[in-house]
Amino acid sequence: MPMQILRGLAVSPGIAIGPVVVLDPRGLRLPPHSIAIDAVPGELTRLDLGLESARIEAGRAETEARSRLGPQYADILAAHCRMITDPSLRRDARKLIEQNLVCAEHAVLDVLEGYAVRLERLADSHLAARATDVRDIESRILSHLIGGSPGSFQDELVAPTVVLAHDLTPSEAAGLDPNRIRGFATEAGGHASHTAIVAAALEIPAVVGLGKFLDRALHCRMAIIDGGEGLVILNPDLETQERYFKTSNERSARFQVLMQQADLPAQTLDGERVELWGNIEFGGEVEVCLDRGAVGVGLFRTEFLFLSAETPPSEEEQYQAYAAVVRSLLGRPITIRTLDLGADKVMTYRKAGYLESNPALGLRSLRLSLRDPDLFRPQLRALLRASTLGEVRILFPLVSTLAELIDARAILNDVAAELRAEGHLIREKVPVGIMVEVPAAALIADHLAKEVDFFSIGTNDLIQYTLAVDRTNETVADLYCAADPAVLRLIAMVVEAARNERIEVSVCGTMGGEPLYTMLLLGLGLRQLSMPPHQLPEIRRVIRGIKLETARAVAAQALRLTKAQDVVELLETALSQVLPEPRDRSLSLDRV
Ligand code: PEP
Ligand code: MG
């Protein structure tokens, strides 16, 4: 197969090079295409067992259909049985295993896809429709061959691999083992999807939103994921591989230099200090934040403790998890966000019977917590108990109205009183803040600012809700833009409201860690930015290379512009003037 270059959305930086495992759109984990010569006898046996199991299963389905649904349905399944036992299928698949050294799954796929494509090309529409039957038996045989639980494909990997999939949920992404998965690329997904955020947290290079490409990737042996540029290169030729190895070496040299500067203050050339904080989803990321010079954790997304759990973690389990994270910060501040479940972050145990037609506008986040005290109160109890162990700050997500904030604070006060009555020690005054990530909240930021200790601007959702663009949907990804004048105005309003009430304000959405926006955000008045830890070195470098005076002028000009594209061009020009040397959109360690 010749080299192919695909362009998608760059969501987790770094370069990954490795053999490929394809998770096909049916959710089946296809193993690497090629096998070693000594694996041939084993693959032939697996092929026979897979065909036999599929035949037995189709036979049972036929018998059942005959009694429940009648002969016309049963006859379809009888025809499937005949296709599975057709000697030419077995013969052709064996030939591919023996002569082309492909594994049993790919042998079956190659043969049956060949049949399906030939049928589809027939002029007779009745015969062409038979391709669906061929794909049906293809799935049946493959699922027998692959077996195991959907998550188990990682255990079978013999070498670190690049995963190509239709989509991965945030909890599937969270389950990826960075020692085995070098990078991934998906057909679906948007810029600020939580799958993308998890990839960045695990520092796994990733490209999402590629659109349909898996059909072309089935025969691919090797791939390069360029997570900084949003490129996926299937079957790279030698020259391309060498170019990427060279780029990766240069990047890692630049990264090491930046790492040595982790202790330098994030200060502009004219002496303005900026606080850089880290965003975390898993406790293990604290160490990376500290290594890269974060002053603390500006956003701990606690819902990741819940996502793959069979049942919600108990108060005690949560306390232990929060306590460990707070302790690991050695006295530095940590902003712990209460549960932001719902939309694309659905708990495993809630998946069944939890279908909303419009989940991003549904029962998510703080709304869900307020509706479900059994979920909310144990979390608040655990957080308040952990508050004595360090500088804990509590953050409520997705506040849309003042009433919601007042309700959430009332529950927090009630829980605090309950804990004190039980004899627990809790901190006298735990700072409480809100995420400003809904336009409604930004518009009443002056009211909200009177009721909280700090604001944290969640640009990922703020952009989604302001522009009415689903942050996870690749088909509208080109419309999702942090530079939109409407978004800039809302951010400016929030900063002003915070300034008037003398409360802290930070940006913790992805925009806060994007070098392109650093000048703009500083110019708009932000002095606290929280970001995935891998962005810290590069943002520090940008801040140390600019003047606040220039940033203010750039922000003022940006606010006057009427089109997102003009804002992007202004910011690109401004940044390249102050930092002309090679600029990586984001710098992290590669996996080559
Ligand atoms: C945001 O919306 O910007 C944010 C930081 O929260 P999350 O990405 O978890 O929705
Ligand atoms: Mg959000």
PDB file of N, CA, C and O in Angstrom, residues 15 246-261 537-538 541 581-590:
ATOM      1  N   ILE A  15       5.046  13.323  18.380  1.00  0.00           N
ATOM      2  CA  ILE A  15       5.127  12.472  17.192  1.00  0.00           C
ATOM      3  C   ILE A  15       5.145  11.022  17.662  1.00  0.00           C
ATOM      4  O   ILE A  15       5.905  10.668  18.564  1.00  0.00           O
ATOM      5  N   LYS A 246      14.296  12.710  12.557  1.00  0.00           N
ATOM      6  CA  LYS A 246      15.173  13.879  12.702  1.00  0.00           C
ATOM      7  C   LYS A 246      14.415  15.010  13.420  1.00  0.00           C
ATOM      8  O   LYS A 246      14.902  15.586  14.395  1.00  0.00           O
ATOM      9  N   THR A 247      13.178  15.276  12.960  1.00  0.00           N
ATOM     10  CA  THR A 247      12.370  16.329  13.597  1.00  0.00           C
ATOM     11  C   THR A 247      12.200  16.024  15.073  1.00  0.00           C
ATOM     12  O   THR A 247      12.293  16.892  15.935  1.00  0.00           O
ATOM     13  N   SER A 248      11.955  14.749  15.345  1.00  0.00           N
ATOM     14  CA  SER A 248      11.716  14.373  16.729  1.00  0.00           C
ATOM     15  C   SER A 248      12.953  14.623  17.594  1.00  0.00           C
ATOM     16  O   SER A 248      12.849  15.097  18.724  1.00  0.00           O
ATOM     17  N   ASN A 249      14.141  14.307  17.036  1.00  0.00           N
ATOM     18  CA  ASN A 249      15.375  14.566  17.789  1.00  0.00           C
ATOM     19  C   ASN A 249      15.529  16.051  18.072  1.00  0.00           C
ATOM     20  O   ASN A 249      15.885  16.456  19.181  1.00  0.00           O
ATOM     21  N   GLU A 250      15.242  16.872  17.059  1.00  0.00           N
ATOM     22  CA  GLU A 250      15.388  18.317  17.256  1.00  0.00           C
ATOM     23  C   GLU A 250      14.386  18.819  18.297  1.00  0.00           C
ATOM     24  O   GLU A 250      14.706  19.625  19.151  1.00  0.00           O
ATOM     25  N   ARG A 251      13.168  18.293  18.194  1.00  0.00           N
ATOM     26  CA  ARG A 251      12.139  18.714  19.153  1.00  0.00           C
ATOM     27  C   ARG A 251      12.536  18.323  20.571  1.00  0.00           C
ATOM     28  O   ARG A 251      12.357  19.081  21.510  1.00  0.00           O
ATOM     29  N   SER A 252      13.075  17.125  20.696  1.00  0.00           N
ATOM     30  CA  SER A 252      13.381  16.717  22.063  1.00  0.00           C
ATOM     31  C   SER A 252      14.541  17.546  22.610  1.00  0.00           C
ATOM     32  O   SER A 252      14.562  17.863  23.800  1.00  0.00           O
ATOM     33  N   ALA A 253      15.469  17.997  21.740  1.00  0.00           N
ATOM     34  CA  ALA A 253      16.532  18.894  22.225  1.00  0.00           C
ATOM     35  C   ALA A 253      15.910  20.216  22.692  1.00  0.00           C
ATOM     36  O   ALA A 253      16.251  20.732  23.759  1.00  0.00           O
ATOM     37  N   ARG A 254      14.959  20.754  21.910  1.00  0.00           N
ATOM     38  CA  ARG A 254      14.310  22.020  22.308  1.00  0.00           C
ATOM     39  C   ARG A 254      13.541  21.827  23.614  1.00  0.00           C
ATOM     40  O   ARG A 254      13.530  22.679  24.492  1.00  0.00           O
ATOM     41  N   PHE A 255      12.906  20.654  23.725  1.00  0.00           N
ATOM     42  CA  PHE A 255      12.111  20.376  24.919  1.00  0.00           C
ATOM     43  C   PHE A 255      13.006  20.342  26.166  1.00  0.00           C
ATOM     44  O   PHE A 255      12.672  20.896  27.209  1.00  0.00           O
ATOM     45  N   GLN A 256      14.179  19.711  26.022  1.00  0.00           N
ATOM     46  CA  GLN A 256      15.090  19.634  27.174  1.00  0.00           C
ATOM     47  C   GLN A 256      15.520  21.032  27.601  1.00  0.00           C
ATOM     48  O   GLN A 256      15.579  21.332  28.799  1.00  0.00           O
ATOM     49  N   VAL A 257      15.785  21.897  26.617  1.00  0.00           N
ATOM     50  CA  VAL A 257      16.187  23.272  26.957  1.00  0.00           C
ATOM     51  C   VAL A 257      15.059  23.963  27.721  1.00  0.00           C
ATOM     52  O   VAL A 257      15.267  24.591  28.762  1.00  0.00           O
ATOM     53  N   LEU A 258      13.840  23.808  27.216  1.00  0.00           N
ATOM     54  CA  LEU A 258      12.707  24.450  27.891  1.00  0.00           C
ATOM     55  C   LEU A 258      12.522  23.906  29.301  1.00  0.00           C
ATOM     56  O   LEU A 258      12.187  24.633  30.227  1.00  0.00           O
ATOM     57  N   MET A 259      12.761  22.614  29.451  1.00  0.00           N
ATOM     58  CA  MET A 259      12.596  22.005  30.776  1.00  0.00           C
ATOM     59  C   MET A 259      13.593  22.589  31.776  1.00  0.00           C
ATOM     60  O   MET A 259      13.298  22.717  32.958  1.00  0.00           O
ATOM     61  N   GLN A 260      14.777  22.940  31.252  1.00  0.00           N
ATOM     62  CA  GLN A 260      15.768  23.526  32.176  1.00  0.00           C
ATOM     63  C   GLN A 260      15.321  24.903  32.648  1.00  0.00           C
ATOM     64  O   GLN A 260      15.838  25.430  33.628  1.00  0.00           O
ATOM     65  N   GLN A 261      14.367  25.491  31.919  1.00  0.00           N
ATOM     66  CA  GLN A 261      13.913  26.830  32.302  1.00  0.00           C
ATOM     67  C   GLN A 261      12.651  26.782  33.162  1.00  0.00           C
ATOM     68  O   GLN A 261      12.029  27.812  33.423  1.00  0.00           O
ATOM     69  N   PRO A 537       5.951  24.558  29.487  1.00  0.00           N
ATOM     70  CA  PRO A 537       7.239  25.121  29.065  1.00  0.00           C
ATOM     71  C   PRO A 537       7.105  26.106  27.907  1.00  0.00           C
ATOM     72  O   PRO A 537       7.734  27.170  27.907  1.00  0.00           O
ATOM     73  N   GLU A 538       6.274  25.771  26.937  1.00  0.00           N
ATOM     74  CA  GLU A 538       6.153  26.629  25.757  1.00  0.00           C
ATOM     75  C   GLU A 538       5.447  27.946  26.101  1.00  0.00           C
ATOM     76  O   GLU A 538       5.835  29.017  25.625  1.00  0.00           O
ATOM     77  N   ARG A 541       7.829  30.193  27.797  1.00  0.00           N
ATOM     78  CA  ARG A 541       8.753  30.787  26.832  1.00  0.00           C
ATOM     79  C   ARG A 541       8.101  31.987  26.129  1.00  0.00           C
ATOM     80  O   ARG A 541       8.716  33.033  25.963  1.00  0.00           O
ATOM     81  N   GLU A 581      12.056  32.711  16.114  1.00  0.00           N
ATOM     82  CA  GLU A 581      12.750  31.415  16.003  1.00  0.00           C
ATOM     83  C   GLU A 581      11.741  30.272  15.898  1.00  0.00           C
ATOM     84  O   GLU A 581      10.561  30.466  16.149  1.00  0.00           O
ATOM     85  N   PRO A 582      12.200  29.037  15.562  1.00  0.00           N
ATOM     86  CA  PRO A 582      11.258  27.943  15.329  1.00  0.00           C
ATOM     87  C   PRO A 582      10.270  27.826  16.488  1.00  0.00           C
ATOM     88  O   PRO A 582      10.659  27.900  17.654  1.00  0.00           O
ATOM     89  N   ARG A 583       9.038  27.700  16.134  1.00  0.00           N
ATOM     90  CA  ARG A 583       7.997  27.689  17.156  1.00  0.00           C
ATOM     91  C   ARG A 583       7.182  26.414  16.999  1.00  0.00           C
ATOM     92  O   ARG A 583       6.612  26.148  15.961  1.00  0.00           O
ATOM     93  N   ASP A 584       7.174  25.597  18.035  1.00  0.00           N
ATOM     94  CA  ASP A 584       6.328  24.420  17.988  1.00  0.00           C
ATOM     95  C   ASP A 584       5.006  24.845  18.580  1.00  0.00           C
ATOM     96  O   ASP A 584       4.969  25.544  19.582  1.00  0.00           O
ATOM     97  N   ARG A 585       3.924  24.404  17.939  1.00  0.00           N
ATOM     98  CA  ARG A 585       2.619  24.778  18.452  1.00  0.00           C
ATOM     99  C   ARG A 585       2.522  24.342  19.911  1.00  0.00           C
ATOM    100  O   ARG A 585       1.962  24.958  20.759  1.00  0.00           O
ATOM    101  N   SER A 586       3.125  23.231  20.191  1.00  0.00           N
ATOM    102  CA  SER A 586       3.199  22.736  21.552  1.00  0.00           C
ATOM    103  C   SER A 586       4.308  21.703  21.551  1.00  0.00           C
ATOM    104  O   SER A 586       4.566  21.067  20.550  1.00  0.00           O
ATOM    105  N   LEU A 587       4.951  21.601  22.680  1.00  0.00           N
ATOM    106  CA  LEU A 587       6.126  20.750  22.704  1.00  0.00           C
ATOM    107  C   LEU A 587       5.964  19.683  23.775  1.00  0.00           C
ATOM    108  O   LEU A 587       5.656  19.978  24.914  1.00  0.00           O
ATOM    109  N   SER A 588       6.113  18.438  23.401  1.00  0.00           N
ATOM    110  CA  SER A 588       6.116  17.397  24.416  1.00  0.00           C
ATOM    111  C   SER A 588       6.995  16.274  23.910  1.00  0.00           C
ATOM    112  O   SER A 588       7.453  16.308  22.773  1.00  0.00           O
ATOM    113  N   LEU A 589       7.218  15.296  24.761  1.00  0.00           N
ATOM    114  CA  LEU A 589       8.113  14.226  24.351  1.00  0.00           C
ATOM    115  C   LEU A 589       7.447  13.354  23.285  1.00  0.00           C
ATOM    116  O   LEU A 589       6.259  13.073  23.354  1.00  0.00           O
ATOM    117  N   ASP A 590       8.231  12.957  22.313  1.00  0.00           N
ATOM    118  CA  ASP A 590       7.684  12.138  21.239  1.00  0.00           C
ATOM    119  C   ASP A 590       7.791  10.655  21.599  1.00  0.00           C
ATOM    120  O   ASP A 590       8.512  10.277  22.513  1.00  0.00           O
TER     121      ASP A 590
END
